[in-house]
PDB file of C-alpha atoms in Angstrom:
ATOM      1  CA  ALA Y   1      -7.018  -0.265  -3.452  1.00  0.00           C
ATOM      2  CA  GLN Y   2     -10.698  -0.712  -3.340  1.00  0.00           C
ATOM      3  CA  ARG Y   3     -12.417  -4.099  -4.340  1.00  0.00           C
ATOM      4  CA  VAL Y   4     -16.001  -5.228  -4.622  1.00  0.00           C
ATOM      5  CA  THR Y   5     -16.849  -8.779  -4.369  1.00  0.00           C
ATOM      6  CA  GLN Y   6     -20.136 -10.486  -5.431  1.00  0.00           C
ATOM      7  CA  PRO Y   7     -19.755 -14.004  -4.734  1.00  0.00           C
ATOM      8  CA  GLU Y   8     -22.688 -15.408  -6.710  1.00  0.00           C
ATOM      9  CA  LYS Y   9     -22.439 -15.387 -10.517  1.00  0.00           C
ATOM     10  CA  LEU Y  10     -25.972 -16.603 -10.796  1.00  0.00           C
ATOM     11  CA  LEU Y  11     -28.816 -16.667  -8.308  1.00  0.00           C
ATOM     12  CA  SER Y  12     -32.132 -18.493  -9.092  1.00  0.00           C
ATOM     13  CA  VAL Y  13     -35.235 -18.006  -6.926  1.00  0.00           C
ATOM     14  CA  PHE Y  14     -38.799 -18.877  -7.362  1.00  0.00           C
ATOM     15  CA  LYS Y  15     -41.429 -15.991  -7.698  1.00  0.00           C
ATOM     16  CA  GLY Y  16     -42.619 -14.710  -4.457  1.00  0.00           C
ATOM     17  CA  ALA Y  17     -39.358 -16.084  -2.621  1.00  0.00           C
ATOM     18  CA  PRO Y  18     -36.999 -13.755  -0.745  1.00  0.00           C
ATOM     19  CA  VAL Y  19     -34.084 -12.547  -2.673  1.00  0.00           C
ATOM     20  CA  GLU Y  20     -30.595 -11.385  -1.241  1.00  0.00           C
ATOM     21  CA  LEU Y  21     -27.756 -10.419  -3.592  1.00  0.00           C
ATOM     22  CA  LYS Y  22     -24.349 -10.394  -1.588  1.00  0.00           C
ATOM     23  CA  CYS Y  23     -21.962  -7.573  -1.934  1.00  0.00           C
ATOM     24  CA  ASN Y  24     -18.737  -7.306  -0.051  1.00  0.00           C
ATOM     25  CA  TYR Y  25     -16.157  -4.459  -0.173  1.00  0.00           C
ATOM     26  CA  SER Y  26     -12.655  -3.659   0.858  1.00  0.00           C
ATOM     27  CA  TYR Y  27     -11.627  -0.096   1.296  1.00  0.00           C
ATOM     28  CA  SER Y  28     -10.235   1.601   4.486  1.00  0.00           C
ATOM     29  CA  GLY Y  29     -12.137   5.042   4.099  1.00  0.00           C
ATOM     30  CA  SER Y  30     -15.798   5.796   4.008  1.00  0.00           C
ATOM     31  CA  PRO Y  31     -16.991   4.844   0.603  1.00  0.00           C
ATOM     32  CA  GLU Y  32     -20.389   5.316  -1.067  1.00  0.00           C
ATOM     33  CA  LEU Y  33     -22.095   2.105  -2.307  1.00  0.00           C
ATOM     34  CA  PHE Y  34     -24.274   1.648  -5.085  1.00  0.00           C
ATOM     35  CA  TRP Y  35     -26.457  -1.085  -6.879  1.00  0.00           C
ATOM     36  CA  TYR Y  36     -26.833  -0.968 -10.604  1.00  0.00           C
ATOM     37  CA  VAL Y  37     -29.150  -3.127 -12.640  1.00  0.00           C
ATOM     38  CA  GLN Y  38     -29.202  -4.100 -16.331  1.00  0.00           C
ATOM     39  CA  TYR Y  39     -32.299  -5.579 -17.586  1.00  0.00           C
ATOM     40  CA  SER Y  40     -32.128  -7.785 -20.912  1.00  0.00           C
ATOM     41  CA  ARG Y  41     -31.160  -5.460 -23.876  1.00  0.00           C
ATOM     42  CA  GLN Y  42     -31.165  -2.303 -21.740  1.00  0.00           C
ATOM     43  CA  ARG Y  43     -28.529  -0.047 -20.304  1.00  0.00           C
ATOM     44  CA  LEU Y  44     -26.859  -0.219 -16.982  1.00  0.00           C
ATOM     45  CA  GLN Y  45     -29.092   2.016 -14.477  1.00  0.00           C
ATOM     46  CA  LEU Y  46     -28.974   3.059 -11.015  1.00  0.00           C
ATOM     47  CA  LEU Y  47     -31.095   0.956  -8.669  1.00  0.00           C
ATOM     48  CA  LEU Y  48     -30.141   2.444  -5.267  1.00  0.00           C
ATOM     49  CA  ARG Y  49     -27.414   4.187  -3.349  1.00  0.00           C
ATOM     50  CA  HIS Y  50     -26.737   3.896   0.304  1.00  0.00           C
ATOM     51  CA  ILE Y  51     -26.984   7.516   1.150  1.00  0.00           C
ATOM     52  CA  SER Y  52     -30.469   7.685  -0.186  1.00  0.00           C
ATOM     53  CA  ARG Y  53     -31.840   5.027   2.012  1.00  0.00           C
ATOM     54  CA  GLU Y  54     -34.567   4.642  -0.401  1.00  0.00           C
ATOM     55  CA  SER Y  55     -36.574   1.412  -1.444  1.00  0.00           C
ATOM     56  CA  ILE Y  56     -36.560   1.081  -5.212  1.00  0.00           C
ATOM     57  CA  LYS Y  57     -38.787  -1.482  -6.713  1.00  0.00           C
ATOM     58  CA  GLY Y  58     -39.203  -3.340  -3.374  1.00  0.00           C
ATOM     59  CA  PHE Y  59     -35.286  -3.399  -3.051  1.00  0.00           C
ATOM     60  CA  THR Y  60     -33.281  -2.207  -0.045  1.00  0.00           C
ATOM     61  CA  ALA Y  61     -29.692  -2.501   0.886  1.00  0.00           C
ATOM     62  CA  ASP Y  62     -28.066  -1.665   4.152  1.00  0.00           C
ATOM     63  CA  LEU Y  63     -24.341  -0.571   4.385  1.00  0.00           C
ATOM     64  CA  ASN Y  64     -22.820  -2.652   7.257  1.00  0.00           C
ATOM     65  CA  LYS Y  65     -19.453  -1.028   7.924  1.00  0.00           C
ATOM     66  CA  GLY Y  66     -18.499  -3.739  10.431  1.00  0.00           C
ATOM     67  CA  GLU Y  67     -18.873  -6.522   7.911  1.00  0.00           C
ATOM     68  CA  THR Y  68     -18.106  -4.348   4.925  1.00  0.00           C
ATOM     69  CA  SER Y  69     -21.260  -5.525   3.173  1.00  0.00           C
ATOM     70  CA  PHE Y  70     -23.975  -3.859   1.061  1.00  0.00           C
ATOM     71  CA  HIS Y  71     -26.434  -6.680   0.449  1.00  0.00           C
ATOM     72  CA  LEU Y  72     -29.303  -6.171  -1.837  1.00  0.00           C
ATOM     73  CA  LYS Y  73     -32.509  -7.598  -0.592  1.00  0.00           C
ATOM     74  CA  LYS Y  74     -36.335  -8.176  -1.457  1.00  0.00           C
ATOM     75  CA  PRO Y  75     -38.822  -9.850   0.307  1.00  0.00           C
ATOM     76  CA  PHE Y  76     -40.867 -11.235  -2.633  1.00  0.00           C
ATOM     77  CA  ALA Y  77     -39.246 -11.762  -6.024  1.00  0.00           C
ATOM     78  CA  GLN Y  78     -40.993 -10.816  -9.144  1.00  0.00           C
ATOM     79  CA  GLU Y  79     -40.379 -12.220 -12.703  1.00  0.00           C
ATOM     80  CA  GLU Y  80     -39.572  -8.566 -13.905  1.00  0.00           C
ATOM     81  CA  ASP Y  81     -36.613  -8.599 -11.419  1.00  0.00           C
ATOM     82  CA  SER Y  82     -34.706 -11.069 -13.648  1.00  0.00           C
ATOM     83  CA  ALA Y  83     -31.666  -8.967 -14.608  1.00  0.00           C
ATOM     84  CA  MET Y  84     -27.892  -8.411 -13.931  1.00  0.00           C
ATOM     85  CA  TYR Y  85     -27.036  -6.874 -10.873  1.00  0.00           C
ATOM     86  CA  TYR Y  86     -23.743  -5.068 -10.051  1.00  0.00           C
ATOM     87  CA  CYS Y  87     -22.624  -3.665  -6.898  1.00  0.00           C
ATOM     88  CA  ALA Y  88     -20.346  -0.592  -7.129  1.00  0.00           C
ATOM     89  CA  LEU Y  89     -18.227   1.478  -4.906  1.00  0.00           C
ATOM     90  CA  ASP Y  90     -17.196   5.085  -5.084  1.00  0.00           C
ATOM     91  CA  SER Y  91     -14.052   5.832  -3.002  1.00  0.00           C
ATOM     92  CA  GLY Y  92     -14.999   9.414  -2.366  1.00  0.00           C
ATOM     93  CA  ALA Y  93     -11.337  10.315  -2.878  1.00  0.00           C
ATOM     94  CA  GLY Y  94     -12.112  12.857  -5.403  1.00  0.00           C
ATOM     95  CA  SER Y  95     -11.910  11.062  -8.723  1.00  0.00           C
ATOM     96  CA  TYR Y  96     -15.560   9.783  -8.570  1.00  0.00           C
ATOM     97  CA  GLN Y  97     -14.804   6.676 -10.467  1.00  0.00           C
ATOM     98  CA  LEU Y  98     -16.790   3.605  -9.735  1.00  0.00           C
ATOM     99  CA  THR Y  99     -15.389   0.196  -8.738  1.00  0.00           C
ATOM    100  CA  PHE Y 100     -17.722  -2.581  -9.778  1.00  0.00           C
ATOM    101  CA  GLY Y 101     -18.133  -6.160  -8.725  1.00  0.00           C
ATOM    102  CA  LYS Y 102     -18.426  -8.833 -11.518  1.00  0.00           C
ATOM    103  CA  GLY Y 103     -22.200  -8.975 -11.264  1.00  0.00           C
ATOM    104  CA  THR Y 104     -24.967 -11.356 -10.232  1.00  0.00           C
ATOM    105  CA  LYS Y 105     -27.387 -12.739 -12.623  1.00  0.00           C
ATOM    106  CA  LEU Y 106     -30.714 -12.970 -10.988  1.00  0.00           C
ATOM    107  CA  SER Y 107     -33.323 -15.404 -12.506  1.00  0.00           C
ATOM    108  CA  VAL Y 108     -36.700 -15.415 -11.024  1.00  0.00           C
ATOM    109  CA  ILE Y 109     -38.505 -18.781 -11.933  1.00  0.00           C
ATOM    110  CA  PRO Y 110     -42.223 -18.398 -12.428  1.00  0.00           C
TER     111      PRO Y 110
ATOM    112  CA  GLY X   1     -34.961  14.190 -21.659  1.00  0.00           C
ATOM    113  CA  ALA X   2     -32.317  12.330 -23.980  1.00  0.00           C
ATOM    114  CA  GLY X   3     -29.994  10.040 -22.120  1.00  0.00           C
ATOM    115  CA  VAL X   4     -26.258   9.313 -22.888  1.00  0.00           C
ATOM    116  CA  SER X   5     -25.743   8.172 -26.523  1.00  0.00           C
ATOM    117  CA  GLN X   6     -22.824   6.226 -27.828  1.00  0.00           C
ATOM    118  CA  SER X   7     -21.904   5.471 -31.470  1.00  0.00           C
ATOM    119  CA  PRO X   8     -21.279   3.184 -33.052  1.00  0.00           C
ATOM    120  CA  ARG X   9     -23.098   0.546 -31.231  1.00  0.00           C
ATOM    121  CA  TYR X  10     -21.067  -2.240 -32.740  1.00  0.00           C
ATOM    122  CA  LYS X  11     -17.655  -2.028 -34.267  1.00  0.00           C
ATOM    123  CA  VAL X  12     -15.542  -4.811 -35.873  1.00  0.00           C
ATOM    124  CA  ALA X  13     -11.980  -4.133 -36.451  1.00  0.00           C
ATOM    125  CA  LYS X  14      -8.926  -6.027 -37.778  1.00  0.00           C
ATOM    126  CA  ARG X  15      -5.983  -6.277 -35.492  1.00  0.00           C
ATOM    127  CA  GLY X  16      -3.748  -3.289 -35.923  1.00  0.00           C
ATOM    128  CA  GLN X  17      -6.479  -0.871 -36.983  1.00  0.00           C
ATOM    129  CA  ASP X  18      -7.348   2.336 -35.144  1.00  0.00           C
ATOM    130  CA  VAL X  19     -10.813   2.805 -33.857  1.00  0.00           C
ATOM    131  CA  ALA X  20     -12.813   5.841 -32.489  1.00  0.00           C
ATOM    132  CA  LEU X  21     -15.710   5.781 -30.332  1.00  0.00           C
ATOM    133  CA  ARG X  22     -18.010   8.538 -29.624  1.00  0.00           C
ATOM    134  CA  CYS X  23     -20.014   9.406 -26.505  1.00  0.00           C
ATOM    135  CA  ASP X  24     -22.732  12.178 -26.275  1.00  0.00           C
ATOM    136  CA  PRO X  25     -23.402  12.856 -22.576  1.00  0.00           C
ATOM    137  CA  ILE X  26     -26.489  14.266 -21.038  1.00  0.00           C
ATOM    138  CA  SER X  27     -26.662  17.851 -21.742  1.00  0.00           C
ATOM    139  CA  GLY X  28     -25.216  20.019 -19.131  1.00  0.00           C
ATOM    140  CA  HIS X  29     -23.446  17.157 -17.472  1.00  0.00           C
ATOM    141  CA  VAL X  30     -20.101  18.163 -16.256  1.00  0.00           C
ATOM    142  CA  SER X  31     -18.407  14.889 -15.616  1.00  0.00           C
ATOM    143  CA  LEU X  32     -17.893  12.116 -18.164  1.00  0.00           C
ATOM    144  CA  PHE X  33     -16.420   8.799 -17.528  1.00  0.00           C
ATOM    145  CA  TRP X  34     -15.237   5.835 -19.792  1.00  0.00           C
ATOM    146  CA  TYR X  35     -15.475   2.177 -18.681  1.00  0.00           C
ATOM    147  CA  GLN X  36     -14.414  -0.928 -20.423  1.00  0.00           C
ATOM    148  CA  GLN X  37     -16.507  -4.237 -19.700  1.00  0.00           C
ATOM    149  CA  ALA X  38     -14.938  -7.511 -20.811  1.00  0.00           C
ATOM    150  CA  LEU X  39     -17.297 -10.377 -21.261  1.00  0.00           C
ATOM    151  CA  GLY X  40     -18.472 -11.823 -17.772  1.00  0.00           C
ATOM    152  CA  GLN X  41     -16.925  -9.023 -15.976  1.00  0.00           C
ATOM    153  CA  GLY X  42     -18.203  -5.779 -14.297  1.00  0.00           C
ATOM    154  CA  PRO X  43     -17.182  -2.405 -15.914  1.00  0.00           C
ATOM    155  CA  GLU X  44     -13.690  -1.197 -15.145  1.00  0.00           C
ATOM    156  CA  PHE X  45     -12.883   2.426 -15.120  1.00  0.00           C
ATOM    157  CA  LEU X  46     -10.670   3.865 -17.883  1.00  0.00           C
ATOM    158  CA  THR X  47     -10.865   7.760 -17.571  1.00  0.00           C
ATOM    159  CA  TYR X  48     -12.694  10.752 -16.101  1.00  0.00           C
ATOM    160  CA  PHE X  49     -13.321  14.176 -17.564  1.00  0.00           C
ATOM    161  CA  GLN X  50     -14.576  17.233 -15.717  1.00  0.00           C
ATOM    162  CA  ASN X  51     -15.702  19.617 -18.520  1.00  0.00           C
ATOM    163  CA  GLU X  52     -12.774  19.487 -21.094  1.00  0.00           C
ATOM    164  CA  ALA X  53     -10.068  18.538 -18.332  1.00  0.00           C
ATOM    165  CA  GLN X  54      -9.053  14.954 -17.994  1.00  0.00           C
ATOM    166  CA  LEU X  55      -8.520  14.621 -14.423  1.00  0.00           C
ATOM    167  CA  ASP X  56      -7.910  10.820 -14.138  1.00  0.00           C
ATOM    168  CA  LYS X  57      -6.653   8.641 -16.670  1.00  0.00           C
ATOM    169  CA  SER X  58      -5.337   5.954 -14.321  1.00  0.00           C
ATOM    170  CA  GLY X  59      -7.378   3.208 -15.897  1.00  0.00           C
ATOM    171  CA  LEU X  60      -6.328   3.370 -19.275  1.00  0.00           C
ATOM    172  CA  PRO X  61      -4.554   0.203 -20.097  1.00  0.00           C
ATOM    173  CA  SER X  62      -1.753   1.325 -22.308  1.00  0.00           C
ATOM    174  CA  ASP X  63      -0.522   4.387 -24.473  1.00  0.00           C
ATOM    175  CA  ARG X  64      -2.564   2.740 -27.290  1.00  0.00           C
ATOM    176  CA  PHE X  65      -5.680   4.371 -25.498  1.00  0.00           C
ATOM    177  CA  PHE X  66      -6.462   7.880 -25.804  1.00  0.00           C
ATOM    178  CA  ALA X  67      -9.414  10.068 -24.789  1.00  0.00           C
ATOM    179  CA  GLU X  68     -10.502  13.550 -25.340  1.00  0.00           C
ATOM    180  CA  ARG X  69     -13.396  15.897 -24.652  1.00  0.00           C
ATOM    181  CA  PRO X  70     -12.125  19.170 -26.360  1.00  0.00           C
ATOM    182  CA  GLU X  71     -15.280  21.272 -25.803  1.00  0.00           C
ATOM    183  CA  GLY X  72     -16.626  19.820 -22.683  1.00  0.00           C
ATOM    184  CA  SER X  73     -19.384  17.999 -24.233  1.00  0.00           C
ATOM    185  CA  VAL X  74     -19.023  15.184 -26.830  1.00  0.00           C
ATOM    186  CA  SER X  75     -15.910  12.723 -25.873  1.00  0.00           C
ATOM    187  CA  THR X  76     -13.964  10.418 -28.010  1.00  0.00           C
ATOM    188  CA  LEU X  77     -12.106   7.293 -26.974  1.00  0.00           C
ATOM    189  CA  LYS X  78      -9.529   6.341 -29.528  1.00  0.00           C
ATOM    190  CA  ILE X  79      -7.761   2.936 -29.486  1.00  0.00           C
ATOM    191  CA  GLN X  80      -4.696   2.771 -31.746  1.00  0.00           C
ATOM    192  CA  ARG X  81      -3.386  -0.582 -33.237  1.00  0.00           C
ATOM    193  CA  THR X  82      -6.113  -2.628 -31.726  1.00  0.00           C
ATOM    194  CA  GLN X  83      -5.311  -6.081 -30.227  1.00  0.00           C
ATOM    195  CA  GLN X  84      -7.632  -8.919 -29.480  1.00  0.00           C
ATOM    196  CA  GLU X  85      -7.514  -8.187 -25.790  1.00  0.00           C
ATOM    197  CA  ASP X  86      -9.291  -4.878 -26.612  1.00  0.00           C
ATOM    198  CA  SER X  87     -12.411  -6.673 -27.552  1.00  0.00           C
ATOM    199  CA  ALA X  88     -15.072  -5.459 -24.980  1.00  0.00           C
ATOM    200  CA  VAL X  89     -17.998  -3.287 -24.509  1.00  0.00           C
ATOM    201  CA  TYR X  90     -17.002   0.284 -23.929  1.00  0.00           C
ATOM    202  CA  LEU X  91     -19.327   2.327 -21.785  1.00  0.00           C
ATOM    203  CA  CYS X  92     -19.689   6.048 -21.246  1.00  0.00           C
ATOM    204  CA  ALA X  93     -21.431   7.659 -18.408  1.00  0.00           C
ATOM    205  CA  SER X  94     -22.009  11.178 -17.529  1.00  0.00           C
ATOM    206  CA  SER X  95     -23.040  12.920 -14.160  1.00  0.00           C
ATOM    207  CA  GLY X  96     -24.341  16.138 -13.063  1.00  0.00           C
ATOM    208  CA  SER X  97     -24.436  17.988  -9.696  1.00  0.00           C
ATOM    209  CA  GLY X  98     -26.153  15.114  -7.957  1.00  0.00           C
ATOM    210  CA  GLY X  99     -23.260  12.629  -8.630  1.00  0.00           C
ATOM    211  CA  THR X 100     -25.312   9.702 -10.150  1.00  0.00           C
ATOM    212  CA  GLN X 101     -23.594   8.279 -13.134  1.00  0.00           C
ATOM    213  CA  TYR X 102     -25.983   7.702 -16.077  1.00  0.00           C
ATOM    214  CA  PHE X 103     -24.719   5.098 -18.631  1.00  0.00           C
ATOM    215  CA  GLY X 104     -25.017   4.849 -22.267  1.00  0.00           C
ATOM    216  CA  PRO X 105     -25.816   1.829 -24.321  1.00  0.00           C
ATOM    217  CA  GLY X 106     -22.150   0.872 -24.956  1.00  0.00           C
ATOM    218  CA  THR X 107     -20.210   0.101 -27.972  1.00  0.00           C
ATOM    219  CA  ARG X 108     -19.332  -3.502 -28.458  1.00  0.00           C
ATOM    220  CA  LEU X 109     -15.900  -3.733 -30.096  1.00  0.00           C
ATOM    221  CA  THR X 110     -14.705  -6.960 -31.596  1.00  0.00           C
ATOM    222  CA  VAL X 111     -11.109  -7.217 -32.768  1.00  0.00           C
ATOM    223  CA  LEU X 112     -10.576  -9.915 -35.180  1.00  0.00           C
TER     224      LEU X 112
END
């Protein structure tokens, strides 16, 4: 069975500092990985997916199959980045269900 | 365009009552998903529809949970004889051909 682990429940960084939100997964196949974000009082929304290889709001994430990781990074944190971040996996086995981690709350200190 | 909508946004039920939660997906989206999110946890998959067909219900925690999407659009998640452990936020998501799941605002269910 697939599993997504986000080891940090809370991450606090100062504005302008680099950010790295960790995500590790366990799945024997070739999954698709996502990062979802939930800002205060808003709904869960897609931030980025690994197949797109995009940079959204300055965030990037690289899939490392050797380390089974998909860490989210941003070189300079902004106050508006404060939110709840969830890493998610789609096993690609046909059901399209997402398996989520427990989430990391990012707090950017002004 | 309009996103996924859910109603009610909040529901308080006494233990043992039946509840029905509604999801209106994005127009034209074939796939619809239900997730349950307990406090302090990530969303957990409950069930998946492709049009009106329920293709995966492996995440439904018990036979008290039932979901339907009779016309391939609006979906209803029904919970019979609610228990305190059913208290959670219930999220609905829909996706089109691109595969990205778009989430609704959720229904917060509190069972007293």
